[in-house]
PDB file of N, CA and C in Angstrom:
ATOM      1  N   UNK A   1    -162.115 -77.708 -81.477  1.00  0.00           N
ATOM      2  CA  UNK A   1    -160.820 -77.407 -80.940  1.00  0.00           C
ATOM      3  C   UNK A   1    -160.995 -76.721 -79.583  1.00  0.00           C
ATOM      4  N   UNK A   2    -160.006 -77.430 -78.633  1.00  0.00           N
ATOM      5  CA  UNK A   2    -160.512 -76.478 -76.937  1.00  0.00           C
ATOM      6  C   UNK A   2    -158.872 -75.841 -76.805  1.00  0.00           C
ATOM      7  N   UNK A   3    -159.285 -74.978 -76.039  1.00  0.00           N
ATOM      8  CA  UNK A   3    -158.619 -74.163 -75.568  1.00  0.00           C
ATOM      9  C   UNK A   3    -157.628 -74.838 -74.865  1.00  0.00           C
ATOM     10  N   UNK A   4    -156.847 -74.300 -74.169  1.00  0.00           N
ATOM     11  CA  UNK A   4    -156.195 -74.473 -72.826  1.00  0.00           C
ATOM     12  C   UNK A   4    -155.873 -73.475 -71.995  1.00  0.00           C
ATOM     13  N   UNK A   5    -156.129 -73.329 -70.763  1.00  0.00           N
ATOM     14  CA  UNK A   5    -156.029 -72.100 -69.967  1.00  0.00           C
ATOM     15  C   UNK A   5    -154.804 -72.161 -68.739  1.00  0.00           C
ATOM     16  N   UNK A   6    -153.666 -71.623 -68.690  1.00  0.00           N
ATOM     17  CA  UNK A   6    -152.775 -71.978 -67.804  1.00  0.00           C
ATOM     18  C   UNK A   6    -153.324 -71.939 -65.946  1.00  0.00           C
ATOM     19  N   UNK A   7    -153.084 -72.682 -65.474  1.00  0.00           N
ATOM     20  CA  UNK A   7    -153.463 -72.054 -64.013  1.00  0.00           C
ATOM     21  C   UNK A   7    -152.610 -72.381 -63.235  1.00  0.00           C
ATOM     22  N   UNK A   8    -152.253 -71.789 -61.956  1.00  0.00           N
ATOM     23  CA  UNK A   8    -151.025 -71.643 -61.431  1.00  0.00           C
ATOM     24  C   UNK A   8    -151.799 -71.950 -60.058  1.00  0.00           C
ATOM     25  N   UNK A   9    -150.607 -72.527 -59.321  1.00  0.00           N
ATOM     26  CA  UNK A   9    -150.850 -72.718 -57.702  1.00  0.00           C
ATOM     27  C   UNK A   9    -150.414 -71.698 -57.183  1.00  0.00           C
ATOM     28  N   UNK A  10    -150.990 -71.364 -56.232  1.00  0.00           N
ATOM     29  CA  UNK A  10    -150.880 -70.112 -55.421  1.00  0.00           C
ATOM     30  C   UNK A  10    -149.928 -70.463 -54.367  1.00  0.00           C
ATOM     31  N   UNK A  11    -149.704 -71.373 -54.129  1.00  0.00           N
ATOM     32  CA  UNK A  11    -149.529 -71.859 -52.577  1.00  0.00           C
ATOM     33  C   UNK A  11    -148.425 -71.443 -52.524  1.00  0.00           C
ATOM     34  N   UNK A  12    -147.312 -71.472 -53.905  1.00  0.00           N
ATOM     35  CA  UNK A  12    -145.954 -71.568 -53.305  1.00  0.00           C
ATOM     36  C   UNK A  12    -144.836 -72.673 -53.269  1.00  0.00           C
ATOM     37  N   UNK A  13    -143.857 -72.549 -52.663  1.00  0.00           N
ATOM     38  CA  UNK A  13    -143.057 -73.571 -51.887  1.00  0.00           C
ATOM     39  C   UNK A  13    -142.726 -73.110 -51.207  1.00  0.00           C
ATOM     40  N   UNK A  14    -142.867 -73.611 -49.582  1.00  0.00           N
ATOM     41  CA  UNK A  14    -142.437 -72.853 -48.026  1.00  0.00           C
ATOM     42  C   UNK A  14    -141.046 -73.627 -47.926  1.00  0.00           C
ATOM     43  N   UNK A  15    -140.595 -73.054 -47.339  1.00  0.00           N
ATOM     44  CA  UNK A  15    -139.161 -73.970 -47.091  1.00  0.00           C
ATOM     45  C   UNK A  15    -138.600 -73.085 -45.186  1.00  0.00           C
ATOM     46  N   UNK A  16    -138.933 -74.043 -44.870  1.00  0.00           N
ATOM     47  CA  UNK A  16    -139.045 -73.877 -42.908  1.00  0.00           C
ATOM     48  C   UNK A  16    -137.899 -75.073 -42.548  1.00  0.00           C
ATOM     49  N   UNK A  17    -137.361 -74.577 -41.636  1.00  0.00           N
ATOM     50  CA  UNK A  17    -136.723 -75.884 -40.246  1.00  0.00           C
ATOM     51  C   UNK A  17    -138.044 -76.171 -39.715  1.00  0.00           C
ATOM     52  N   UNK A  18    -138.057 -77.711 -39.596  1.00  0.00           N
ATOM     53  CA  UNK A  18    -138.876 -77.957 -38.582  1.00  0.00           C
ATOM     54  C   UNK A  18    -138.880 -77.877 -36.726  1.00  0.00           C
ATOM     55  N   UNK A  19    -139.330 -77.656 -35.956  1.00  0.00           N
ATOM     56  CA  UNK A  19    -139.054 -77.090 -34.741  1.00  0.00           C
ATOM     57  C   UNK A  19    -140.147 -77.628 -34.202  1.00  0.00           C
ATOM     58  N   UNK A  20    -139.649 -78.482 -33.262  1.00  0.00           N
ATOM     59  CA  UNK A  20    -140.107 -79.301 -31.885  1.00  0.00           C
ATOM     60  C   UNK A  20    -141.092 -78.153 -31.467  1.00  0.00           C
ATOM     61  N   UNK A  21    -142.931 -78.739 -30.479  1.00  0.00           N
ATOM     62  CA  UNK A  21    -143.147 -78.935 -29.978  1.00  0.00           C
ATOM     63  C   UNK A  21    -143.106 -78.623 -28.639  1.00  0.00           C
ATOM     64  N   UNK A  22    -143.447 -77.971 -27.745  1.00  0.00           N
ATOM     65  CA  UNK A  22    -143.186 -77.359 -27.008  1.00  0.00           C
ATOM     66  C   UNK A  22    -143.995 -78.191 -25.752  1.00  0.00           C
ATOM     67  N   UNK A  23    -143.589 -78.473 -24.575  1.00  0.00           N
ATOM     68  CA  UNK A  23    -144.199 -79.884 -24.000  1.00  0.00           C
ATOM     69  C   UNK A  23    -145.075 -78.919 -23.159  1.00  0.00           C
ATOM     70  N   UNK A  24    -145.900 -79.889 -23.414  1.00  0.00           N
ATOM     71  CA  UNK A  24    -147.449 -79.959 -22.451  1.00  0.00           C
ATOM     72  C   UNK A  24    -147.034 -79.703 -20.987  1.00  0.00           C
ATOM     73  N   UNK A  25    -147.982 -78.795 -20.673  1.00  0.00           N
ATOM     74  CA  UNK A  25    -147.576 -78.922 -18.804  1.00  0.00           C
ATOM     75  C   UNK A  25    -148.769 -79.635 -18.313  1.00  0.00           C
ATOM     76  N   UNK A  26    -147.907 -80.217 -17.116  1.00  0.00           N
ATOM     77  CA  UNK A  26    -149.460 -81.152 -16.481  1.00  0.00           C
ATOM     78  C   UNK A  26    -150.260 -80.396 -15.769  1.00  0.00           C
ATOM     79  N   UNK A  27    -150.319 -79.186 -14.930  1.00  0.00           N
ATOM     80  CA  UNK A  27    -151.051 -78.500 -14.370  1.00  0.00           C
ATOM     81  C   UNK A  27    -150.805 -77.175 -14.709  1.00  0.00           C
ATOM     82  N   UNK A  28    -152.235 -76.130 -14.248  1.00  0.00           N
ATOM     83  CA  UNK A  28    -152.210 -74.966 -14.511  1.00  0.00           C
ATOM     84  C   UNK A  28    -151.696 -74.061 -13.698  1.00  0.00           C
ATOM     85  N   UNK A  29    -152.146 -74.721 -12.682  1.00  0.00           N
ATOM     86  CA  UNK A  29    -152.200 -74.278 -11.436  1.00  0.00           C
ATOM     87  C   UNK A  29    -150.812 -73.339 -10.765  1.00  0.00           C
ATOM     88  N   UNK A  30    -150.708 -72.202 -10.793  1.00  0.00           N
ATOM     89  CA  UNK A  30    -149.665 -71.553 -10.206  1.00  0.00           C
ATOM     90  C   UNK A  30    -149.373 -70.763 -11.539  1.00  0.00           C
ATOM     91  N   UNK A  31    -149.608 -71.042 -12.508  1.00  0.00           N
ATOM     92  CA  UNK A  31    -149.326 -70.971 -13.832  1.00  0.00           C
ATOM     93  C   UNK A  31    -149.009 -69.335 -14.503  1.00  0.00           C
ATOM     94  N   UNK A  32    -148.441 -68.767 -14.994  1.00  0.00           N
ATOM     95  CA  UNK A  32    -148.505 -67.107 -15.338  1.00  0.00           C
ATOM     96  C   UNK A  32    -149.544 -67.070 -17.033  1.00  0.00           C
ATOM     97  N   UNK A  33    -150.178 -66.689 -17.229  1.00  0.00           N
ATOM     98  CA  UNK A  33    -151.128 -66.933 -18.426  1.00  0.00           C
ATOM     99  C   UNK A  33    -151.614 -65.424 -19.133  1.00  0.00           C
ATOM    100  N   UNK A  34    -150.925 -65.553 -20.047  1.00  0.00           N
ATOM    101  CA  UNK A  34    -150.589 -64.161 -21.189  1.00  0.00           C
ATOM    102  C   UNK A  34    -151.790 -64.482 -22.137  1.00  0.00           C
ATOM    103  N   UNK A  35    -152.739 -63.393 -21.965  1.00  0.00           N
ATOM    104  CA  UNK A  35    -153.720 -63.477 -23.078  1.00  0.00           C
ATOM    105  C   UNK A  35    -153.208 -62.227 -23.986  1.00  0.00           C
ATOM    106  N   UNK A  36    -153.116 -62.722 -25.101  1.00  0.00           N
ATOM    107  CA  UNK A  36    -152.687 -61.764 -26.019  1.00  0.00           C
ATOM    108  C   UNK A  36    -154.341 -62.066 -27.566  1.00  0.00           C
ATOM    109  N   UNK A  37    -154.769 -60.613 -27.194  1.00  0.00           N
ATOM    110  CA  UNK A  37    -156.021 -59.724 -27.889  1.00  0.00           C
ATOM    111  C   UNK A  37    -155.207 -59.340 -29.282  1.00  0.00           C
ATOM    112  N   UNK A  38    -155.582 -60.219 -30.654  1.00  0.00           N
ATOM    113  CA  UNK A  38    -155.342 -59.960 -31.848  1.00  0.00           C
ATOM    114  C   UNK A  38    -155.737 -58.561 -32.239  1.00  0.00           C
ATOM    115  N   UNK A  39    -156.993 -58.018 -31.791  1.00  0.00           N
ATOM    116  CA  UNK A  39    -157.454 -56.842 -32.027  1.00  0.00           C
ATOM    117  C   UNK A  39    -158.816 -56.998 -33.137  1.00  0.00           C
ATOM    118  N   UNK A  40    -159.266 -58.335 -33.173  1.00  0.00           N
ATOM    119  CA  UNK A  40    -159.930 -58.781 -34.325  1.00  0.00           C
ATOM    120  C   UNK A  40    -161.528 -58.508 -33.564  1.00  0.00           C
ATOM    121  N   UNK A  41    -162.295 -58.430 -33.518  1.00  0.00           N
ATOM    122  CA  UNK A  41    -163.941 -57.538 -32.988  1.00  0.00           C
ATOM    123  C   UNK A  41    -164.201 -58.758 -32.239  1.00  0.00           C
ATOM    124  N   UNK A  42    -164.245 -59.487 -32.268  1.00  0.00           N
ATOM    125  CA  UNK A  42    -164.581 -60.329 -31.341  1.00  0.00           C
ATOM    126  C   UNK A  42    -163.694 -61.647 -30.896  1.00  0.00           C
ATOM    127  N   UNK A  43    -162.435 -61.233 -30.638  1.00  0.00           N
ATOM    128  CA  UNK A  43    -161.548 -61.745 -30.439  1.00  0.00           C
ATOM    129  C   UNK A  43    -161.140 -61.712 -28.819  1.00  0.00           C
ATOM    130  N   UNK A  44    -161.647 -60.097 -28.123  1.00  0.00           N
ATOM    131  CA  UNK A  44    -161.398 -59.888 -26.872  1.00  0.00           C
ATOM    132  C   UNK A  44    -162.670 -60.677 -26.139  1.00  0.00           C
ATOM    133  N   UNK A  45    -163.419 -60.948 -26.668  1.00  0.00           N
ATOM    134  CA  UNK A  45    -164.852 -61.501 -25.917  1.00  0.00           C
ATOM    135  C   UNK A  45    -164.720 -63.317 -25.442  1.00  0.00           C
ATOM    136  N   UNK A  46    -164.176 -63.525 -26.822  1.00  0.00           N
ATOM    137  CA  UNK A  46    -163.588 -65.176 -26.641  1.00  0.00           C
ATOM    138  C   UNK A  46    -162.966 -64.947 -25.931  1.00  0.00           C
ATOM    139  N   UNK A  47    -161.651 -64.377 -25.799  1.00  0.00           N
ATOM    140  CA  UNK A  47    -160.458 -64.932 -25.257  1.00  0.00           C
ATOM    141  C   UNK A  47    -160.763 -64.241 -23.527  1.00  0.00           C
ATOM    142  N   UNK A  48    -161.765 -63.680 -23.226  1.00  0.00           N
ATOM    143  CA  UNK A  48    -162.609 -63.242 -22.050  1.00  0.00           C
ATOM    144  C   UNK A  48    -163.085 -64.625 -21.622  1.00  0.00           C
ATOM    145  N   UNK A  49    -163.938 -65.085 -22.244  1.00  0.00           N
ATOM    146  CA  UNK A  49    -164.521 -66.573 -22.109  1.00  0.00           C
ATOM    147  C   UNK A  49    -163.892 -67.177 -21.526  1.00  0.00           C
ATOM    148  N   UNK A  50    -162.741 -67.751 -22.540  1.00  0.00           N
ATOM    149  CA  UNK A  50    -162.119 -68.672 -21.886  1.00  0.00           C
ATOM    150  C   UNK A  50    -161.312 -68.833 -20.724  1.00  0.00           C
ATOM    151  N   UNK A  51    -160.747 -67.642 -20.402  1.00  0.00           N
ATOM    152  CA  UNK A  51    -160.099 -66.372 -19.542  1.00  0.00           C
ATOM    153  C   UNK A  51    -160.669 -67.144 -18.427  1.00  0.00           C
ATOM    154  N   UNK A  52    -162.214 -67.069 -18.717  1.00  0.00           N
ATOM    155  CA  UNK A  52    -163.064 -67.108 -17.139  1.00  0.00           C
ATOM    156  C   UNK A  52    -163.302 -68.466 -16.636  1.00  0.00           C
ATOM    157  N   UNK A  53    -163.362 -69.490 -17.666  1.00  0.00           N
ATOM    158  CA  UNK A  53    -163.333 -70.977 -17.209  1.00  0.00           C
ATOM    159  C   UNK A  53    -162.540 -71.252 -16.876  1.00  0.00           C
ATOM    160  N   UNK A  54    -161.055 -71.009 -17.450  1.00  0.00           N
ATOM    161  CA  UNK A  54    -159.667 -71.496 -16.930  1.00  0.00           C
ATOM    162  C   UNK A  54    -159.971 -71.124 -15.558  1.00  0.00           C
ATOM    163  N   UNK A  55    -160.044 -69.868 -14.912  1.00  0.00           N
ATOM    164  CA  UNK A  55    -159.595 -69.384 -13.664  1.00  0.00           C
ATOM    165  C   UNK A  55    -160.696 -70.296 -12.875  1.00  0.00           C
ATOM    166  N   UNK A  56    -161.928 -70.405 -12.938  1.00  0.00           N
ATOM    167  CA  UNK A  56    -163.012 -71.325 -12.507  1.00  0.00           C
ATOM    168  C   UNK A  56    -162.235 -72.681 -12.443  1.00  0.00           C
ATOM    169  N   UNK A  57    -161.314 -73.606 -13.559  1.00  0.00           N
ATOM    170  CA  UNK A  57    -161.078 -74.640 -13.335  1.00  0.00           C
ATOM    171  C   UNK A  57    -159.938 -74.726 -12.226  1.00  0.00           C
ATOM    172  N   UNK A  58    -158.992 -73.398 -12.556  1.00  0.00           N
ATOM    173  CA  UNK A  58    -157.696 -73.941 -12.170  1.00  0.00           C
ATOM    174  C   UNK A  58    -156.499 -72.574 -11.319  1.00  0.00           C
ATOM    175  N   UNK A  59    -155.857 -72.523 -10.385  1.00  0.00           N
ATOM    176  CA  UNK A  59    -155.549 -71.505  -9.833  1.00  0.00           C
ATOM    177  C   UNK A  59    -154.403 -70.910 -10.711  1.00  0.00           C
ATOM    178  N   UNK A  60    -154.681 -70.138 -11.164  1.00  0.00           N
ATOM    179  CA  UNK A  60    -153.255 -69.159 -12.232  1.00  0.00           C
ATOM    180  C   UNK A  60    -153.035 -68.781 -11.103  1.00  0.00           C
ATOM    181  N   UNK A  61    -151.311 -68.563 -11.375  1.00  0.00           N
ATOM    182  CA  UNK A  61    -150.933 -67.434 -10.614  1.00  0.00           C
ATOM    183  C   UNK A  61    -150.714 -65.941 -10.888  1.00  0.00           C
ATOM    184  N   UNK A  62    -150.960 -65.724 -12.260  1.00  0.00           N
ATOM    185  CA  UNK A  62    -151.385 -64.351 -12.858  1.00  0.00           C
ATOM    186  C   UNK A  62    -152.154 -64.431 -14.080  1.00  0.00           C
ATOM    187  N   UNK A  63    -152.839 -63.603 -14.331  1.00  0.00           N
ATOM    188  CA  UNK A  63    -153.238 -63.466 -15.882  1.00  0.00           C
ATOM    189  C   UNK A  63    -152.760 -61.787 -16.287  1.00  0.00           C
ATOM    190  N   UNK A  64    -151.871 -61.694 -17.253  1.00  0.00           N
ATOM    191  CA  UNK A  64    -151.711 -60.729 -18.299  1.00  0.00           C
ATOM    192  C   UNK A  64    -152.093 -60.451 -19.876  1.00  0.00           C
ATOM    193  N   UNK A  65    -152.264 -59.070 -19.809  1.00  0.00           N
ATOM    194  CA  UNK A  65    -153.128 -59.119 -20.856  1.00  0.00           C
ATOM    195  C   UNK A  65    -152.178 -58.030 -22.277  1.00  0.00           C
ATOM    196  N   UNK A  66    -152.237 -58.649 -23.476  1.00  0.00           N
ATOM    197  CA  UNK A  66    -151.202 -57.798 -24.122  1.00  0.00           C
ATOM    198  C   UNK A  66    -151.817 -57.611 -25.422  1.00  0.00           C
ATOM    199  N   UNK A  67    -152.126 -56.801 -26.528  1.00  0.00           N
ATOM    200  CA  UNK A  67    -152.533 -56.469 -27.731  1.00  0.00           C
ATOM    201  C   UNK A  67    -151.978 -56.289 -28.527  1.00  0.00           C
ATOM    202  N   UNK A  68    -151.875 -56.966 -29.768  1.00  0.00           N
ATOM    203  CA  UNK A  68    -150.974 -56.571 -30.461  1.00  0.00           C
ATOM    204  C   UNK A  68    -151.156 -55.295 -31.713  1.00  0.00           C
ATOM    205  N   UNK A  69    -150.968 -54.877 -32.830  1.00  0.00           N
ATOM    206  CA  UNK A  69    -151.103 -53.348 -33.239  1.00  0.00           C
ATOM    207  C   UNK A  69    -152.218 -53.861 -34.170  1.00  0.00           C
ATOM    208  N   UNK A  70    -152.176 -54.657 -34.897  1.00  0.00           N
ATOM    209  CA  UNK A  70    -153.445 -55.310 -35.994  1.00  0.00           C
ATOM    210  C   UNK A  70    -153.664 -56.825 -35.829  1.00  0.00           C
ATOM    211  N   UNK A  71    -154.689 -57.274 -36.414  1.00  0.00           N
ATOM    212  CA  UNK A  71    -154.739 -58.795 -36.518  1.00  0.00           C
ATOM    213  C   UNK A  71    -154.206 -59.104 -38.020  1.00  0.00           C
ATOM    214  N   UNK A  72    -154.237 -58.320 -38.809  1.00  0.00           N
ATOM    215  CA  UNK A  72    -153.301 -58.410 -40.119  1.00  0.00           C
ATOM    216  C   UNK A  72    -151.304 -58.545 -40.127  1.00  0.00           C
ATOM    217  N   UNK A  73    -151.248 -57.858 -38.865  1.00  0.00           N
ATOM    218  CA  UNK A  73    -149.702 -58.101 -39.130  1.00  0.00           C
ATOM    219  C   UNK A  73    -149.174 -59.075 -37.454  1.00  0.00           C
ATOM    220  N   UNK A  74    -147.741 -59.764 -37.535  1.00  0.00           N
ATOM    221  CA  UNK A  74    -147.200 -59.907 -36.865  1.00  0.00           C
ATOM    222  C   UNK A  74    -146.951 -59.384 -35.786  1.00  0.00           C
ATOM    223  N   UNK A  75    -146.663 -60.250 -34.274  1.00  0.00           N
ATOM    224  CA  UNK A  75    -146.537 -59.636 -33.105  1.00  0.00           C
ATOM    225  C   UNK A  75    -145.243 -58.883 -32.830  1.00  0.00           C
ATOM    226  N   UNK A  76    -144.996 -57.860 -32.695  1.00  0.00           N
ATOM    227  CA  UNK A  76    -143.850 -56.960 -33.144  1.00  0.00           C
ATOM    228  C   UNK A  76    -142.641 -57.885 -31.957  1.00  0.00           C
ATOM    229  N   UNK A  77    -141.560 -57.878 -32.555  1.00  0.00           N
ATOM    230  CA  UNK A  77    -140.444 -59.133 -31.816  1.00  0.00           C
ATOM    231  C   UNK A  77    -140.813 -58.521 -29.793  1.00  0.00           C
ATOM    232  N   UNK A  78    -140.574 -57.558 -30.103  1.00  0.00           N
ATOM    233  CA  UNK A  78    -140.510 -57.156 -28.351  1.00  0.00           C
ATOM    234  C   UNK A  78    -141.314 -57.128 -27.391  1.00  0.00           C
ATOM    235  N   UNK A  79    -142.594 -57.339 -28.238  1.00  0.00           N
ATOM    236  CA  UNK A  79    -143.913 -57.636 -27.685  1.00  0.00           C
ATOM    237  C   UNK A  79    -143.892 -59.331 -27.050  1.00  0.00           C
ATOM    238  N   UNK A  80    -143.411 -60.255 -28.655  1.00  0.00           N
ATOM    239  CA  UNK A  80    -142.951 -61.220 -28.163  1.00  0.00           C
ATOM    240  C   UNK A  80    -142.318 -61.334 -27.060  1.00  0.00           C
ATOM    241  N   UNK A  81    -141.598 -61.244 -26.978  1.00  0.00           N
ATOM    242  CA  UNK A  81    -139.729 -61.427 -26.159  1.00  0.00           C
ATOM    243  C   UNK A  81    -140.486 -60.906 -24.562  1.00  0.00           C
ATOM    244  N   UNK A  82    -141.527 -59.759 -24.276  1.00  0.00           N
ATOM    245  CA  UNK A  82    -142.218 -59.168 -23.342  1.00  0.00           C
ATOM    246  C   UNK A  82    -142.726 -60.487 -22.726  1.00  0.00           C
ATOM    247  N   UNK A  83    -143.880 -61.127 -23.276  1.00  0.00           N
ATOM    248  CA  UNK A  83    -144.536 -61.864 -23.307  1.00  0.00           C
ATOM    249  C   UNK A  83    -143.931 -63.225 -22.918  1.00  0.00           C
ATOM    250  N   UNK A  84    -143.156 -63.848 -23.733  1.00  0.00           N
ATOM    251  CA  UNK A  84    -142.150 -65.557 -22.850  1.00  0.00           C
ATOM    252  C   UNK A  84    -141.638 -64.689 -22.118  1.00  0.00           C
ATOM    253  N   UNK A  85    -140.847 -63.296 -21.547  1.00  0.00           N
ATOM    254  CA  UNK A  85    -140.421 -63.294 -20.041  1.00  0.00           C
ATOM    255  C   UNK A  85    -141.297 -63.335 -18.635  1.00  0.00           C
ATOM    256  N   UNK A  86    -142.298 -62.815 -19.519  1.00  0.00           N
ATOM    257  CA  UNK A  86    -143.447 -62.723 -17.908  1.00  0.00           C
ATOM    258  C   UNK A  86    -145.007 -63.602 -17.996  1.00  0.00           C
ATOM    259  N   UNK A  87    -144.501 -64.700 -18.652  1.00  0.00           N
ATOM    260  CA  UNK A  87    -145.266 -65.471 -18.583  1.00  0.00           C
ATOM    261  C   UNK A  87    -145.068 -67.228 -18.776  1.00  0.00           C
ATOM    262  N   UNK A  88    -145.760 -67.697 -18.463  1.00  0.00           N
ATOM    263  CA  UNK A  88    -145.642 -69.446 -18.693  1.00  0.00           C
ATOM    264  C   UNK A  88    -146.274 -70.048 -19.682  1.00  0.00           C
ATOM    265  N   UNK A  89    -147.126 -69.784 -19.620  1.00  0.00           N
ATOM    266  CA  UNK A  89    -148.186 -69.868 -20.992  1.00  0.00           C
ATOM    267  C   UNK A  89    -148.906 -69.245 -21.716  1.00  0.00           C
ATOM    268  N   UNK A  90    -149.340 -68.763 -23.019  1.00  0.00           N
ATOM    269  CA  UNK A  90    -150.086 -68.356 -23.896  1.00  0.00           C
ATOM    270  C   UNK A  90    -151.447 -68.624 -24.133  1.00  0.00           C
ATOM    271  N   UNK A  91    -152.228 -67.809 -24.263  1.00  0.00           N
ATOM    272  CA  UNK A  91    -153.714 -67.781 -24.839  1.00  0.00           C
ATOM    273  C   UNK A  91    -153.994 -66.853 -25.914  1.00  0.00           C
ATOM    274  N   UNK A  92    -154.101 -67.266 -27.023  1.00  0.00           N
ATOM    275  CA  UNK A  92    -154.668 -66.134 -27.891  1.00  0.00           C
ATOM    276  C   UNK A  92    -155.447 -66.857 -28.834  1.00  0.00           C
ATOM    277  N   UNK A  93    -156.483 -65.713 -29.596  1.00  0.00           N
ATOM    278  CA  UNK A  93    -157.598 -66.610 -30.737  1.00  0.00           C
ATOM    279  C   UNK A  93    -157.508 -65.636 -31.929  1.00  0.00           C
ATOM    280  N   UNK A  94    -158.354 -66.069 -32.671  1.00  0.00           N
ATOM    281  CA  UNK A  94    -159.314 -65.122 -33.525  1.00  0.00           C
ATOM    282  C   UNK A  94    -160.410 -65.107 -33.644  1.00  0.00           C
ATOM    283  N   UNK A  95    -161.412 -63.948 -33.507  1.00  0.00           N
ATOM    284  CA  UNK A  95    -162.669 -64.292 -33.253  1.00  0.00           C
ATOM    285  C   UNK A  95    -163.352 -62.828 -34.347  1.00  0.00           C
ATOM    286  N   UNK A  96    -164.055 -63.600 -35.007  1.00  0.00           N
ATOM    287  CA  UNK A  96    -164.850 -62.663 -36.103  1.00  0.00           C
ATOM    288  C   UNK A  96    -166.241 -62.570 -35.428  1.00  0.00           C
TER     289      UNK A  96
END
């Protein structure tokens, strides 16, 4: 005689609007570019990296730099809202 052992999905059911896509720009160049530092240990080193090739490939017209309070929680709304006003595009990672 066997057992049976219940097991449960973790996952859930998400229930989201789906939301468009945000269009590709064709150049960088002139560009305002918000690196936002998760705070994760090696997260500022990548996003340094890449930081430095972009500017090597392509002329930004600024780079800003913004942190958020943990890499465990959400970017607090005003940090957001900071961030799409004074900038054009986004860079951020996670780096362990």
């Amino acid at each position: 005689m066997s057992k049976t052992i219940p097991v449960y999905d973790p996952r859930g059911v998400v229930e989201a609007a789906p939301l468009s896509m945000s269009h590709r720009v064709k150049t960088l160049t002139g560009l305002r570019l918000a690196v936002l530092d998760n705070t994760k240990w090696n997260a500022n080193k990548l996003l340094r990296g890449v930081r430095d090739r972009l500017a090597q490939k392509h002329a930004l017209g600024a780079v800003n730099y913004y942190r958020k309070e943990s890499f465990s929680r959400f970017a607090a709304p005003e940090l957001v809202e900071k961030i799409r006003a004074e900038n054009d595009i986004v860079l951020t990672a996670i780096g362990d």
